[in-house]
Short mmCIF file of C-alpha atoms in Angstrom, two decimals:
data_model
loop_
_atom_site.label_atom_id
_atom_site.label_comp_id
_atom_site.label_asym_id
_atom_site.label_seq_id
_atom_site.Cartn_x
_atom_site.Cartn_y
_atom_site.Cartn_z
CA UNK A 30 112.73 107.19 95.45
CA UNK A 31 110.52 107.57 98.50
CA UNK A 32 108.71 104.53 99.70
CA UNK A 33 105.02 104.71 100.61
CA UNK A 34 104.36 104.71 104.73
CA UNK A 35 104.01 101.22 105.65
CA UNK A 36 100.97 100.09 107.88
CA UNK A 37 102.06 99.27 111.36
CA UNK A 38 101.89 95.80 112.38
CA UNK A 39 101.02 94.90 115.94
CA UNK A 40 103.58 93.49 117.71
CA UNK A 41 103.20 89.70 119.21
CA UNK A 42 105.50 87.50 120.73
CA UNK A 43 108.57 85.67 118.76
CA UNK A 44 109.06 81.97 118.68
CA UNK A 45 112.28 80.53 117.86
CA UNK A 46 112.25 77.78 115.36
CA UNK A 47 113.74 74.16 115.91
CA UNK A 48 116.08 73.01 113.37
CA UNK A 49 114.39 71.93 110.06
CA UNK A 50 110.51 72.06 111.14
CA UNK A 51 108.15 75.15 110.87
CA UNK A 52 106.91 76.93 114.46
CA UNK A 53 103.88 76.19 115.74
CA UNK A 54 101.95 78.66 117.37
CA UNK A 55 104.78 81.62 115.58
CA UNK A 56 103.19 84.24 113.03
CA UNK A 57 104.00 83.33 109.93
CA UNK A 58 105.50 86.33 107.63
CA UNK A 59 104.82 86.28 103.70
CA UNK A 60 106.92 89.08 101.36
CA UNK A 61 105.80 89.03 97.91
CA UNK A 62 105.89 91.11 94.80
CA UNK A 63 102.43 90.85 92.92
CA UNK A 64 98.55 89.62 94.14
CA UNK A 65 98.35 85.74 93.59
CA UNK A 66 102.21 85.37 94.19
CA UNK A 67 101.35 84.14 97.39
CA UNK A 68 98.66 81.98 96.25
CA UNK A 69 100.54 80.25 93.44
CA UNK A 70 103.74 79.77 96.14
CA UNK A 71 102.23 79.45 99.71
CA UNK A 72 98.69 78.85 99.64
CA UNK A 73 98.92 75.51 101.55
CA UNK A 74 101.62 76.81 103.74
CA UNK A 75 99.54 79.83 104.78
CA UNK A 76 96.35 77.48 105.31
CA UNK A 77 97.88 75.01 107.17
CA UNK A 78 99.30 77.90 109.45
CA UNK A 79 95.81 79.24 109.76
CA UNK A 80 94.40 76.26 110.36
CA UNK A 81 97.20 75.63 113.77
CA UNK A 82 96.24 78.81 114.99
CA UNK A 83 98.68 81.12 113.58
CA UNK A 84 98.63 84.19 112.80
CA UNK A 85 99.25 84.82 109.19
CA UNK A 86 100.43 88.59 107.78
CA UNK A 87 101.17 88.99 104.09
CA UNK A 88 103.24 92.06 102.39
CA UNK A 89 102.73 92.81 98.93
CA UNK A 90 104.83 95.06 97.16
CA UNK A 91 102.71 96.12 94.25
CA UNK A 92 98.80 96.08 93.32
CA UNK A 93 100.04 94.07 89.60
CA UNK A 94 98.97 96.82 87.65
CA UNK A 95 100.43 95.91 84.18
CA UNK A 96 99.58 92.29 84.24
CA UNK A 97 97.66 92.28 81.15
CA UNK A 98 97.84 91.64 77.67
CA UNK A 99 95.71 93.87 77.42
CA UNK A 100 96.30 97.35 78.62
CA UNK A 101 94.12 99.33 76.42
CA UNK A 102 90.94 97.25 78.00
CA UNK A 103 92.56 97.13 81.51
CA UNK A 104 94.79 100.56 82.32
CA UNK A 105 96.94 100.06 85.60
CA UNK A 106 94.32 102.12 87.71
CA UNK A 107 91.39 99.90 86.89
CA UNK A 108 93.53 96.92 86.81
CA UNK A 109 95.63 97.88 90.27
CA UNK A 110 92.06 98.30 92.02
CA UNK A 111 91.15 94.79 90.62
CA UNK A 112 94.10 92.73 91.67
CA UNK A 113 94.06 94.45 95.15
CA UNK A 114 90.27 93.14 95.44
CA UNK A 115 91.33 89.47 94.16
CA UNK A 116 93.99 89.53 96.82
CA UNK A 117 91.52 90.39 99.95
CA UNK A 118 89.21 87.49 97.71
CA UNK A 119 91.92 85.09 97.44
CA UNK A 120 93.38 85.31 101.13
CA UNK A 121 90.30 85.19 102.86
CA UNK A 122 89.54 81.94 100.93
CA UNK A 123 92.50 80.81 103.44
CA UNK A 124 90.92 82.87 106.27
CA UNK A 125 93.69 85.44 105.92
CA UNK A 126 92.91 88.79 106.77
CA UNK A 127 96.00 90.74 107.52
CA UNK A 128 97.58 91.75 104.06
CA UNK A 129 99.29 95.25 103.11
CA UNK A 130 100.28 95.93 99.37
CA UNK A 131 102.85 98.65 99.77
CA UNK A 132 102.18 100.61 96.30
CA UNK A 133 105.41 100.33 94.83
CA UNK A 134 105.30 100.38 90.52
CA UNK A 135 105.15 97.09 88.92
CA UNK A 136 107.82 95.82 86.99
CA UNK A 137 109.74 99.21 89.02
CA UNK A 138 111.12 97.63 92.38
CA UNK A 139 114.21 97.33 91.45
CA UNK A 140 114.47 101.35 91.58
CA UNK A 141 113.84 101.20 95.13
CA UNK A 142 114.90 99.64 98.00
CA UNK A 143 112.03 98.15 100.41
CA UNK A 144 114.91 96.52 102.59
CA UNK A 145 113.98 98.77 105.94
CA UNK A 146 110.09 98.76 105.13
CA UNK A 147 110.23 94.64 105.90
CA UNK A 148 112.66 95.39 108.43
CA UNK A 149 110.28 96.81 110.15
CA UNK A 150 107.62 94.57 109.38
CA UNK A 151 109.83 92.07 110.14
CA UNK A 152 110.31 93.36 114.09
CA UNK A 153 106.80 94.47 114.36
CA UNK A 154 105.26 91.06 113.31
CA UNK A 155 108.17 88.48 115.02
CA UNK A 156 107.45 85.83 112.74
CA UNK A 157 108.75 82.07 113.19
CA UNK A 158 108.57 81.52 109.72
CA UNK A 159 108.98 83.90 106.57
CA UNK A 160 108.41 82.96 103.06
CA UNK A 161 109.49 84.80 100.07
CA UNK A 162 111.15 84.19 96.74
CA UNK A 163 114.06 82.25 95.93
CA UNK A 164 117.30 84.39 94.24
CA UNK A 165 116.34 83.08 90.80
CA UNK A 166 112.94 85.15 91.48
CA UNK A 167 111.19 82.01 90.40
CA UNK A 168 110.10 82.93 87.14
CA UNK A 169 112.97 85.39 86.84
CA UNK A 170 110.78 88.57 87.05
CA UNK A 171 113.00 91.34 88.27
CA UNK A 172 110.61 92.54 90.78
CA UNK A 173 110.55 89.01 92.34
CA UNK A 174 114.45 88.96 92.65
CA UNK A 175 114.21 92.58 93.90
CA UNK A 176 111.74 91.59 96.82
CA UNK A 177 113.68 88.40 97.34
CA UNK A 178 117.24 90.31 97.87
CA UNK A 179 115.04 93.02 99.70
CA UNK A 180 113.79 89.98 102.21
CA UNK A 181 116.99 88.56 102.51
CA UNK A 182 118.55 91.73 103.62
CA UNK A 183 115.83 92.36 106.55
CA UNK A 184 116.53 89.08 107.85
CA UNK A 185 119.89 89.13 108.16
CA UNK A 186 119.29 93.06 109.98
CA UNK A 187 117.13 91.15 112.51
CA UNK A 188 119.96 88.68 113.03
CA UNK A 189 118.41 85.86 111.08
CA UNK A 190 115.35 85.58 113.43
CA UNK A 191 112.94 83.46 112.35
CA UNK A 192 113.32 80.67 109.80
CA UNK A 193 113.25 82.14 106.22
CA UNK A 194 111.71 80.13 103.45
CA UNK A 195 112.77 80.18 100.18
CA UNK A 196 109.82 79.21 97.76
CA UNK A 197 110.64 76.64 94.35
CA UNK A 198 109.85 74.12 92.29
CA UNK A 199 111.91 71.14 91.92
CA UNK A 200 112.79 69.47 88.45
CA UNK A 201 109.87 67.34 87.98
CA UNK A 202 107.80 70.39 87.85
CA UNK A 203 109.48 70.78 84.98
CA UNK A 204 109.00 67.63 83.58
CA UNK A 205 105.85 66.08 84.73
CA UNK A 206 104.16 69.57 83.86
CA UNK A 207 106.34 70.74 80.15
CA UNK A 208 103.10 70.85 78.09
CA UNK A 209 101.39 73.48 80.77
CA UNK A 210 105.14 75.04 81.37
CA UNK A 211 105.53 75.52 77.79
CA UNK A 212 102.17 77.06 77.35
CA UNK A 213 101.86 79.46 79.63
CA UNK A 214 105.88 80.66 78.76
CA UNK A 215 106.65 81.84 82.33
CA UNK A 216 109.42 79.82 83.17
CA UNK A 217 112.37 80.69 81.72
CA UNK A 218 114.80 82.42 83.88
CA UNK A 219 116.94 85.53 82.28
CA UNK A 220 119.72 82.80 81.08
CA UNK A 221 117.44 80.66 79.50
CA UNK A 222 117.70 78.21 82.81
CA UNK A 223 114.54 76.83 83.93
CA UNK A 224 114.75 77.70 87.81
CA UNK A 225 114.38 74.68 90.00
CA UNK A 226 116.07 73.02 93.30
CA UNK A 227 117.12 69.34 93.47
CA UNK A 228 114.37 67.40 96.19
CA UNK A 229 117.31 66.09 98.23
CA UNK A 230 117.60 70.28 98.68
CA UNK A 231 114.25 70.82 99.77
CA UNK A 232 113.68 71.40 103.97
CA UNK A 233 110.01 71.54 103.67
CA UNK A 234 107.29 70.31 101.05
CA UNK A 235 103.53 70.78 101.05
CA UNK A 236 101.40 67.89 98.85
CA UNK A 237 97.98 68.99 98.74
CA UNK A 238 95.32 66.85 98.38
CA UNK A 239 91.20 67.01 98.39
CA UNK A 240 89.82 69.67 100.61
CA UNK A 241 93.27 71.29 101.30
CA UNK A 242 93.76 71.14 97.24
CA UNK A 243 90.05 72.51 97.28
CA UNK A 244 91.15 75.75 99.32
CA UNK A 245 94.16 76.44 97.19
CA UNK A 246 92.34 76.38 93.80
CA UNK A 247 89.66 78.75 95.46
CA UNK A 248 92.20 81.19 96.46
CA UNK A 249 93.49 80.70 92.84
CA UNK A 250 90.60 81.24 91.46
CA UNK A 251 89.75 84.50 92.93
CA UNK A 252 92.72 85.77 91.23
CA UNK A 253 90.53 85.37 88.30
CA UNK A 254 92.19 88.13 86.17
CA UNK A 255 95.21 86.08 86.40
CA UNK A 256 94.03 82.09 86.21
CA UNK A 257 90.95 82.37 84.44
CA UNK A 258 92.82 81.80 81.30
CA UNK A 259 95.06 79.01 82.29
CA UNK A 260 92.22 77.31 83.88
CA UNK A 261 90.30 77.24 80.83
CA UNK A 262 93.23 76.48 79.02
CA UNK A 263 94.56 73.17 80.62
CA UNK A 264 90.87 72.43 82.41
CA UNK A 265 90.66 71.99 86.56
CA UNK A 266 91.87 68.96 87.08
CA UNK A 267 95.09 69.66 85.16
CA UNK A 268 95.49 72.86 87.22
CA UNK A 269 94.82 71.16 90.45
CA UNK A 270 97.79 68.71 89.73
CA UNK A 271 99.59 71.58 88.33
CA UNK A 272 99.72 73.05 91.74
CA UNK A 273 99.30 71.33 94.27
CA UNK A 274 103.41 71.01 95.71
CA UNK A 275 104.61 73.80 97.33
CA UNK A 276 108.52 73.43 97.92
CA UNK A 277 110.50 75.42 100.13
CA UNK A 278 114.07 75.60 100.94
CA UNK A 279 115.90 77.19 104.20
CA UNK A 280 118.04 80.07 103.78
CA UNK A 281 120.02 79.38 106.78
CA UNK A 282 121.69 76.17 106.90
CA UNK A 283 119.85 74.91 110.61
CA UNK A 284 117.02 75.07 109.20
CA UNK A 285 117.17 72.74 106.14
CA UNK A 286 116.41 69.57 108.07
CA UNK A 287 113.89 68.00 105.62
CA UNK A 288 110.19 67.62 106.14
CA UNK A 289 107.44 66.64 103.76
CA UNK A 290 103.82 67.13 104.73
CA UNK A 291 101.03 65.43 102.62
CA UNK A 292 97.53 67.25 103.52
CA UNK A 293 94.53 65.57 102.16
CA UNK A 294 92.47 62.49 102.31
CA UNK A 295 94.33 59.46 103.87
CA UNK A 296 97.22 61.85 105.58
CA UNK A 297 98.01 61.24 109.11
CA UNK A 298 95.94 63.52 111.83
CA UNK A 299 99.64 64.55 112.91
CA UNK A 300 100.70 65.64 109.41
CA UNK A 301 99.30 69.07 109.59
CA UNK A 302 100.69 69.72 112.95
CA UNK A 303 104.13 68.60 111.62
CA UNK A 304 104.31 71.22 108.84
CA UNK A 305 102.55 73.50 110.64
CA UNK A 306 105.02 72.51 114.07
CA UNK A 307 108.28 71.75 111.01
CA UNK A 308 86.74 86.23 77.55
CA UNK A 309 84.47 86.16 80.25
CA UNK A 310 86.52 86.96 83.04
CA UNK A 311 86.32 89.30 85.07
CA UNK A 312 89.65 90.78 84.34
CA UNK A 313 92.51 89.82 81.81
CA UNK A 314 92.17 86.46 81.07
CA UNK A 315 95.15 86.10 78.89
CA UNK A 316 98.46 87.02 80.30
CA UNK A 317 101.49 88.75 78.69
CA UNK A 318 104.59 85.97 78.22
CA UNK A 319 106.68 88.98 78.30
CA UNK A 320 106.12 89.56 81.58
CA UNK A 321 107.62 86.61 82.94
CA UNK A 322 106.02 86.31 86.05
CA UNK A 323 103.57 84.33 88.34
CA UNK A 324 101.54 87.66 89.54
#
């Protein structure tokens, strides 16, 4: 099938990236599949780019149209025109304001093939750094593993320019956080695996803290057809801890020297520099198990 036209990204300048540390001063590239993917994933990696003066561009492939329980109350249209408004919400909350969603059918990427759309994004932008899903899709969600093969692909047609971040969890996500895991029933990959990379694996970690936490949960929260429900579920400060590690791992081997970046009250003034340098909601509140998926 035909892709949609992509918007054109302005071209700036590309910064190669040092082994195992994030650019600074390089655009920083972010390839998703639904609204609040990014959010959930890369919030504090996107802030702390913003906040170092980088330019931050985010591709979406779909507007999330069937992520509701409720479909009768919330058709795709109506839905589709929400989520696109919670993800201009949620990324300006990180003072991110370049964002495309492509238009592609949820839970229908893998009938397509986006590959030369990022390419292109990929050589108009220049990033330093681009983030994306790991092969296990994360949750297992077929459109994630569609956009992360998709991602992969472009990279390696740009000869691997760029450092490109897997995101993941690592095991004790899975076990300091089973009750909320369990609850929510996203998890699981297709084999019944839950998807997760050893922390000796990791090349770069986020630990938010305080007003950098802050910033994440806002952006989270403006995905409010999405959260609302597990908010009010598990309470704030439960979410907060929930999510407030990002994990990344390097696709390319030169880039997996490890770094680990704790932002928040009592961090180091260099510590930001190094990751940055290394019912009444408004929409769905409960979400469909089946779907598998973070967006």
């Amino acid at each position: 099938p035909m892709l949609p036209e992509p918007h054109p990204f302005p071209t700036t300048h590309h910064t190669s990236l040092p082994a195992g540390r994030l650019s600074a001063g390089g655009p920083l590239l972010g390839v998703w599949a639904h609204p609040d993917d990014e959010a959930f994933m890369s919030a504090g990696l996107m802030a702390a780019a913003r906040r170092d003066g980088r330019r931050v561009v985010i591709l979406t492939m779909t507007a999330g149209e069937l992520g509701t329980a409720d479909p009768a109350r919330w058709p795709a249209a109506r839905l589709g025109a929400l989520r696109r408004h919670e993800l201009r919400a949620g990324l300006a909350a990180l003072d991110v304001t370049e964002h495309h969603v492509v238009g592609l059918p949820d839970g229908g990427c893998e009938r397509f093939d986006a590959t030369p759309l990022i390419e292109r994004a990929m050589r108009d932008v220049r990033p330093a750094t681009i983030v994306t899903f790991g092969p296990d899709g994360f949750t297992g969600h077929p459109d994630h593993k569609a956009v992360h093969r998709w991602t992969t692909r472009a990279w390696r047609a740009t000869g691997h320019r760029g450092t490109l971040l897997y995101a993941t969890v690592t095991p004790s996500f899975h076990t300091d956080f089973a009750h909320l895991n369990d609850a929510v029933r996203l998890w699981s990959v297709g084999d019944g695996r839950r998807a997760a990379t050893p922390e000796a694996a990791l090349s770069h970690r986020i630990r938010l803290s305080g007003h950098d936490l802050d910033q994440k949960v806002a952006a989270l929260r403006a995905h409010a057809s999405q959260t609302s429900g597990m908010i009010a579920a598990v309470g704030e400060d439960a979410f907060r801890r929930w999510w407030a590690d990002e994990s990344f791992v390097a696709a390319h081997p030169r880039d997996r020297g490890r770094a680990v970046t704790r932002r928040g009250p009592g961090r180091s003034p260099a510590a930001p520099r190094a990751m940055a340098a290394a019912a009444s909601s408004p929409g769905p509140a409960v979400r469909d198990p089946r779907r598998e998926r973070t967006g």
